[in-house]
Amino acid sequence: NAGVTQTPKFQVLKTGQSMTLQCAQDMNHEYMSWYRQDPGMGLRLIHYSVGAGITDQGEVPNGYNVSRSTTEDFPLRLLSAAPSQTSVYFCASRPGQSYGYTFGSGTRLTVV
Amino acid sequence: EDQVTQSPEALRLQEGESSSLNCSYTVSGLRGLFWYRQDPGKGPEFLFTLYSAGEEKEKERLKATLTKKESFLHITAPKPEDSATYLCAVQVGSGGGADGLTFGKGTHLIIQP
């Protein structure tokens, strides 16, 4: 039982480059979310999805896109990387709002 | 604006020395309060969900309680393996999205042998 799998674990990008952070879950959870974690800021919601084909913005969506074509996958796309996007990114999933999130192990992204 | 404040920011205890972590919140329409544990370099690990004032949940040496304005995470006779950052988060009826959790900044707990 893999849970929530994020790839890559580490990534260095140059300013202006684009990339996709991958997230996959094998628990058949309907709800999935992306958070970023910065020192002194806590976890902040970027985008979320309540089911395949349904996505919405969170607190800090600018510069990021998401799509949810399947229940299992929820990739996060950085359109044009900026140093302000240097952070640790966590993907999470849960069966519904009454349940706790299961988090992935994170992707540490550095934009230079 | 929904706010979640955790205190203290850091806490150092001796093994066996019980204490409590605080999570105070200012939100409209609380639909759940969550506690997570996070170890360095890892994702948060779910501990508890509390829904209504007066509710309590326990797991090993941890007990979480909820009032209308705050939640406490009580740690009884802690061991070094309880060292971690403990995160509090609230699920609200609006703000942060239909599935958004608003997180506090966490309490960094160190248990010394």
mmCIF file with all atom_site columns, C-alpha atoms in Angstrom, chain A residues 6-100:
data_model
loop_
_atom_site.group_PDB
_atom_site.id
_atom_site.type_symbol
_atom_site.label_atom_id
_atom_site.label_alt_id
_atom_site.label_comp_id
_atom_site.label_asym_id
_atom_site.label_entity_id
_atom_site.label_seq_id
_atom_site.pdbx_PDB_ins_code
_atom_site.Cartn_x
_atom_site.Cartn_y
_atom_site.Cartn_z
_atom_site.occupancy
_atom_site.B_iso_or_equiv
_atom_site.pdbx_formal_charge
_atom_site.auth_seq_id
_atom_site.auth_comp_id
_atom_site.auth_asym_id
_atom_site.auth_atom_id
_atom_site.pdbx_PDB_model_num
ATOM 1  C CA . GLN A 1 6   ? 5.284   12.315 -5.011  1.00 0.00 ? 6   GLN A CA 1
ATOM 2  C CA . THR A 1 7   ? 8.015   12.646 -7.598  1.00 0.00 ? 7   THR A CA 1
ATOM 3  C CA . PRO A 1 8   ? 10.621  13.980 -7.814  1.00 0.00 ? 8   PRO A CA 1
ATOM 4  C CA . LYS A 1 9   ? 11.845  14.320 -4.220  1.00 0.00 ? 9   LYS A CA 1
ATOM 5  C CA . PHE A 1 10  ? 14.275  17.112 -5.100  1.00 0.00 ? 10  PHE A CA 1
ATOM 6  C CA . GLN A 1 11  ? 14.425  19.516 -8.051  1.00 0.00 ? 11  GLN A CA 1
ATOM 7  C CA . VAL A 1 12  ? 16.453  22.568 -8.996  1.00 0.00 ? 12  VAL A CA 1
ATOM 8  C CA . LEU A 1 13  ? 15.032  24.853 -11.684 1.00 0.00 ? 13  LEU A CA 1
ATOM 9  C CA . LYS A 1 14  ? 16.257  27.995 -13.347 1.00 0.00 ? 14  LYS A CA 1
ATOM 10 C CA . THR A 1 15  ? 14.041  31.054 -13.329 1.00 0.00 ? 15  THR A CA 1
ATOM 11 C CA . GLY A 1 16  ? 11.557  30.858 -16.203 1.00 0.00 ? 16  GLY A CA 1
ATOM 12 C CA . GLN A 1 17  ? 11.653  27.083 -16.608 1.00 0.00 ? 17  GLN A CA 1
ATOM 13 C CA . SER A 1 18  ? 8.481   25.039 -16.337 1.00 0.00 ? 18  SER A CA 1
ATOM 14 C CA . MET A 1 19  ? 7.971   21.649 -14.755 1.00 0.00 ? 19  MET A CA 1
ATOM 15 C CA . THR A 1 20  ? 5.361   19.279 -13.387 1.00 0.00 ? 20  THR A CA 1
ATOM 16 C CA . LEU A 1 21  ? 5.336   17.833 -9.895  1.00 0.00 ? 21  LEU A CA 1
ATOM 17 C CA . GLN A 1 22  ? 3.730   14.423 -9.928  1.00 0.00 ? 22  GLN A CA 1
ATOM 18 C CA . CYS A 1 23  ? 1.321   13.085 -7.317  1.00 0.00 ? 23  CYS A CA 1
ATOM 19 C CA . ALA A 1 24  ? -0.401  9.707  -7.316  1.00 0.00 ? 24  ALA A CA 1
ATOM 20 C CA . GLN A 1 25  ? -2.514  7.948  -4.697  1.00 0.00 ? 25  GLN A CA 1
ATOM 21 C CA . ASP A 1 26  ? -3.702  4.346  -4.622  1.00 0.00 ? 26  ASP A CA 1
ATOM 22 C CA . MET A 1 27  ? -6.403  4.672  -1.940  1.00 0.00 ? 27  MET A CA 1
ATOM 23 C CA . ASN A 1 28  ? -9.260  5.688  -4.269  1.00 0.00 ? 28  ASN A CA 1
ATOM 24 C CA . HIS A 1 29  ? -9.598  9.019  -2.453  1.00 0.00 ? 29  HIS A CA 1
ATOM 25 C CA . GLU A 1 30  ? -11.856 11.601 -4.055  1.00 0.00 ? 30  GLU A CA 1
ATOM 26 C CA . TYR A 1 31  ? -10.253 14.661 -2.450  1.00 0.00 ? 31  TYR A CA 1
ATOM 27 C CA . MET A 1 32  ? -6.710  15.734 -3.325  1.00 0.00 ? 32  MET A CA 1
ATOM 28 C CA . SER A 1 33  ? -4.798  18.909 -2.562  1.00 0.00 ? 33  SER A CA 1
ATOM 29 C CA . TRP A 1 34  ? -1.453  20.606 -3.061  1.00 0.00 ? 34  TRP A CA 1
ATOM 30 C CA . TYR A 1 35  ? 0.195   22.568 -0.258  1.00 0.00 ? 35  TYR A CA 1
ATOM 31 C CA . ARG A 1 36  ? 3.459   24.448 -0.032  1.00 0.00 ? 36  ARG A CA 1
ATOM 32 C CA . GLN A 1 37  ? 5.412   24.748 3.193   1.00 0.00 ? 37  GLN A CA 1
ATOM 33 C CA . ASP A 1 38  ? 7.753   27.649 3.834   1.00 0.00 ? 38  ASP A CA 1
ATOM 34 C CA . PRO A 1 39  ? 9.732   28.458 6.990   1.00 0.00 ? 39  PRO A CA 1
ATOM 35 C CA . GLY A 1 40  ? 7.668   30.619 9.326   1.00 0.00 ? 40  GLY A CA 1
ATOM 36 C CA . MET A 1 41  ? 4.599   30.440 7.068   1.00 0.00 ? 41  MET A CA 1
ATOM 37 C CA . GLY A 1 42  ? 3.060   27.072 7.756   1.00 0.00 ? 42  GLY A CA 1
ATOM 38 C CA . LEU A 1 43  ? 1.314   24.984 5.122   1.00 0.00 ? 43  LEU A CA 1
ATOM 39 C CA . ARG A 1 44  ? -0.657  26.944 2.521   1.00 0.00 ? 44  ARG A CA 1
ATOM 40 C CA . LEU A 1 45  ? -3.185  25.520 0.075   1.00 0.00 ? 45  LEU A CA 1
ATOM 41 C CA . ILE A 1 46  ? -2.363  25.978 -3.622  1.00 0.00 ? 46  ILE A CA 1
ATOM 42 C CA . HIS A 1 47  ? -5.074  24.011 -5.466  1.00 0.00 ? 47  HIS A CA 1
ATOM 43 C CA . TYR A 1 48  ? -7.455  21.227 -4.610  1.00 0.00 ? 48  TYR A CA 1
ATOM 44 C CA . SER A 1 49  ? -9.769  18.754 -6.290  1.00 0.00 ? 49  SER A CA 1
ATOM 45 C CA . VAL A 1 50  ? -12.926 17.090 -4.982  1.00 0.00 ? 50  VAL A CA 1
ATOM 46 C CA . GLY A 1 51  ? -13.042 14.506 -7.752  1.00 0.00 ? 51  GLY A CA 1
ATOM 47 C CA . ALA A 1 52  ? -11.896 13.684 -11.263 1.00 0.00 ? 52  ALA A CA 1
ATOM 48 C CA . GLY A 1 53  ? -12.505 16.624 -13.569 1.00 0.00 ? 53  GLY A CA 1
ATOM 49 C CA . ILE A 1 54  ? -13.089 19.081 -10.699 1.00 0.00 ? 54  ILE A CA 1
ATOM 50 C CA . THR A 1 55  ? -10.413 21.481 -9.465  1.00 0.00 ? 55  THR A CA 1
ATOM 51 C CA . ASP A 1 56  ? -10.390 24.820 -7.680  1.00 0.00 ? 56  ASP A CA 1
ATOM 52 C CA . GLN A 1 57  ? -7.984  27.405 -6.350  1.00 0.00 ? 57  GLN A CA 1
ATOM 53 C CA . GLY A 1 58  ? -6.708  27.632 -2.822  1.00 0.00 ? 58  GLY A CA 1
ATOM 54 C CA . GLU A 1 59  ? -4.972  30.425 -0.956  1.00 0.00 ? 59  GLU A CA 1
ATOM 55 C CA . VAL A 1 60  ? -1.870  30.808 -3.166  1.00 0.00 ? 60  VAL A CA 1
ATOM 56 C CA . PRO A 1 61  ? -2.714  29.609 -6.719  1.00 0.00 ? 61  PRO A CA 1
ATOM 57 C CA . ASN A 1 62  ? -0.796  32.148 -8.815  1.00 0.00 ? 62  ASN A CA 1
ATOM 58 C CA . GLY A 1 63  ? 1.895   30.594 -11.001 1.00 0.00 ? 63  GLY A CA 1
ATOM 59 C CA . TYR A 1 64  ? 0.501   27.055 -10.685 1.00 0.00 ? 64  TYR A CA 1
ATOM 60 C CA . ASN A 1 65  ? -1.906  24.948 -12.726 1.00 0.00 ? 65  ASN A CA 1
ATOM 61 C CA . VAL A 1 66  ? -3.542  21.621 -11.926 1.00 0.00 ? 66  VAL A CA 1
ATOM 62 C CA . SER A 1 67  ? -5.718  19.068 -13.665 1.00 0.00 ? 67  SER A CA 1
ATOM 63 C CA . ARG A 1 68  ? -7.464  15.909 -12.463 1.00 0.00 ? 68  ARG A CA 1
ATOM 64 C CA . SER A 1 69  ? -8.143  13.538 -15.315 1.00 0.00 ? 69  SER A CA 1
ATOM 65 C CA . THR A 1 70  ? -8.177  10.430 -13.108 1.00 0.00 ? 70  THR A CA 1
ATOM 66 C CA . THR A 1 71  ? -8.973  9.732  -9.453  1.00 0.00 ? 71  THR A CA 1
ATOM 67 C CA . GLU A 1 72  ? -5.394  8.583  -8.862  1.00 0.00 ? 72  GLU A CA 1
ATOM 68 C CA . ASP A 1 73  ? -3.323  11.447 -10.287 1.00 0.00 ? 73  ASP A CA 1
ATOM 69 C CA . PHE A 1 74  ? -3.151  15.144 -9.467  1.00 0.00 ? 74  PHE A CA 1
ATOM 70 C CA . PRO A 1 75  ? -0.123  16.833 -11.089 1.00 0.00 ? 75  PRO A CA 1
ATOM 71 C CA . LEU A 1 76  ? 0.955   20.366 -10.243 1.00 0.00 ? 76  LEU A CA 1
ATOM 72 C CA . ARG A 1 77  ? 2.436   22.451 -13.061 1.00 0.00 ? 77  ARG A CA 1
ATOM 73 C CA . LEU A 1 78  ? 4.734   25.394 -12.557 1.00 0.00 ? 78  LEU A CA 1
ATOM 74 C CA . LEU A 1 79  ? 4.282   27.575 -15.614 1.00 0.00 ? 79  LEU A CA 1
ATOM 75 C CA . SER A 1 80  ? 7.353   29.839 -15.368 1.00 0.00 ? 80  SER A CA 1
ATOM 76 C CA . ALA A 1 81  ? 9.374   29.199 -12.215 1.00 0.00 ? 81  ALA A CA 1
ATOM 77 C CA . ALA A 1 82  ? 10.299  32.121 -9.985  1.00 0.00 ? 82  ALA A CA 1
ATOM 78 C CA . PRO A 1 83  ? 12.600  32.213 -6.927  1.00 0.00 ? 83  PRO A CA 1
ATOM 79 C CA . SER A 1 84  ? 9.513   32.890 -4.778  1.00 0.00 ? 84  SER A CA 1
ATOM 80 C CA . GLN A 1 85  ? 8.353   29.378 -5.636  1.00 0.00 ? 85  GLN A CA 1
ATOM 81 C CA . THR A 1 86  ? 11.301  27.845 -3.804  1.00 0.00 ? 86  THR A CA 1
ATOM 82 C CA . SER A 1 87  ? 9.539   25.705 -1.216  1.00 0.00 ? 87  SER A CA 1
ATOM 83 C CA . VAL A 1 88  ? 8.623   22.206 -0.119  1.00 0.00 ? 88  VAL A CA 1
ATOM 84 C CA . TYR A 1 89  ? 5.501   20.977 -1.895  1.00 0.00 ? 89  TYR A CA 1
ATOM 85 C CA . PHE A 1 90  ? 3.159   18.410 -0.391  1.00 0.00 ? 90  PHE A CA 1
ATOM 86 C CA . CYS A 1 91  ? 0.382   16.527 -2.085  1.00 0.00 ? 91  CYS A CA 1
ATOM 87 C CA . ALA A 1 92  ? -2.365  15.085 0.095   1.00 0.00 ? 92  ALA A CA 1
ATOM 88 C CA . SER A 1 93  ? -5.521  13.041 -0.312  1.00 0.00 ? 93  SER A CA 1
ATOM 89 C CA . ARG A 1 94  ? -8.530  11.988 1.758   1.00 0.00 ? 94  ARG A CA 1
ATOM 90 C CA . PRO A 1 95  ? -11.800 10.132 1.176   1.00 0.00 ? 95  PRO A CA 1
ATOM 91 C CA . GLY A 1 96  ? -13.954 13.120 2.180   1.00 0.00 ? 96  GLY A CA 1
ATOM 92 C CA . GLN A 1 97  ? -14.068 16.220 4.356   1.00 0.00 ? 97  GLN A CA 1
ATOM 93 C CA . SER A 1 98  ? -14.696 14.259 7.532   1.00 0.00 ? 98  SER A CA 1
ATOM 94 C CA . TYR A 1 99  ? -11.348 12.484 7.281   1.00 0.00 ? 99  TYR A CA 1
ATOM 95 C CA . GLY A 1 100 ? -7.768  13.480 7.868   1.00 0.00 ? 100 GLY A CA 1
#
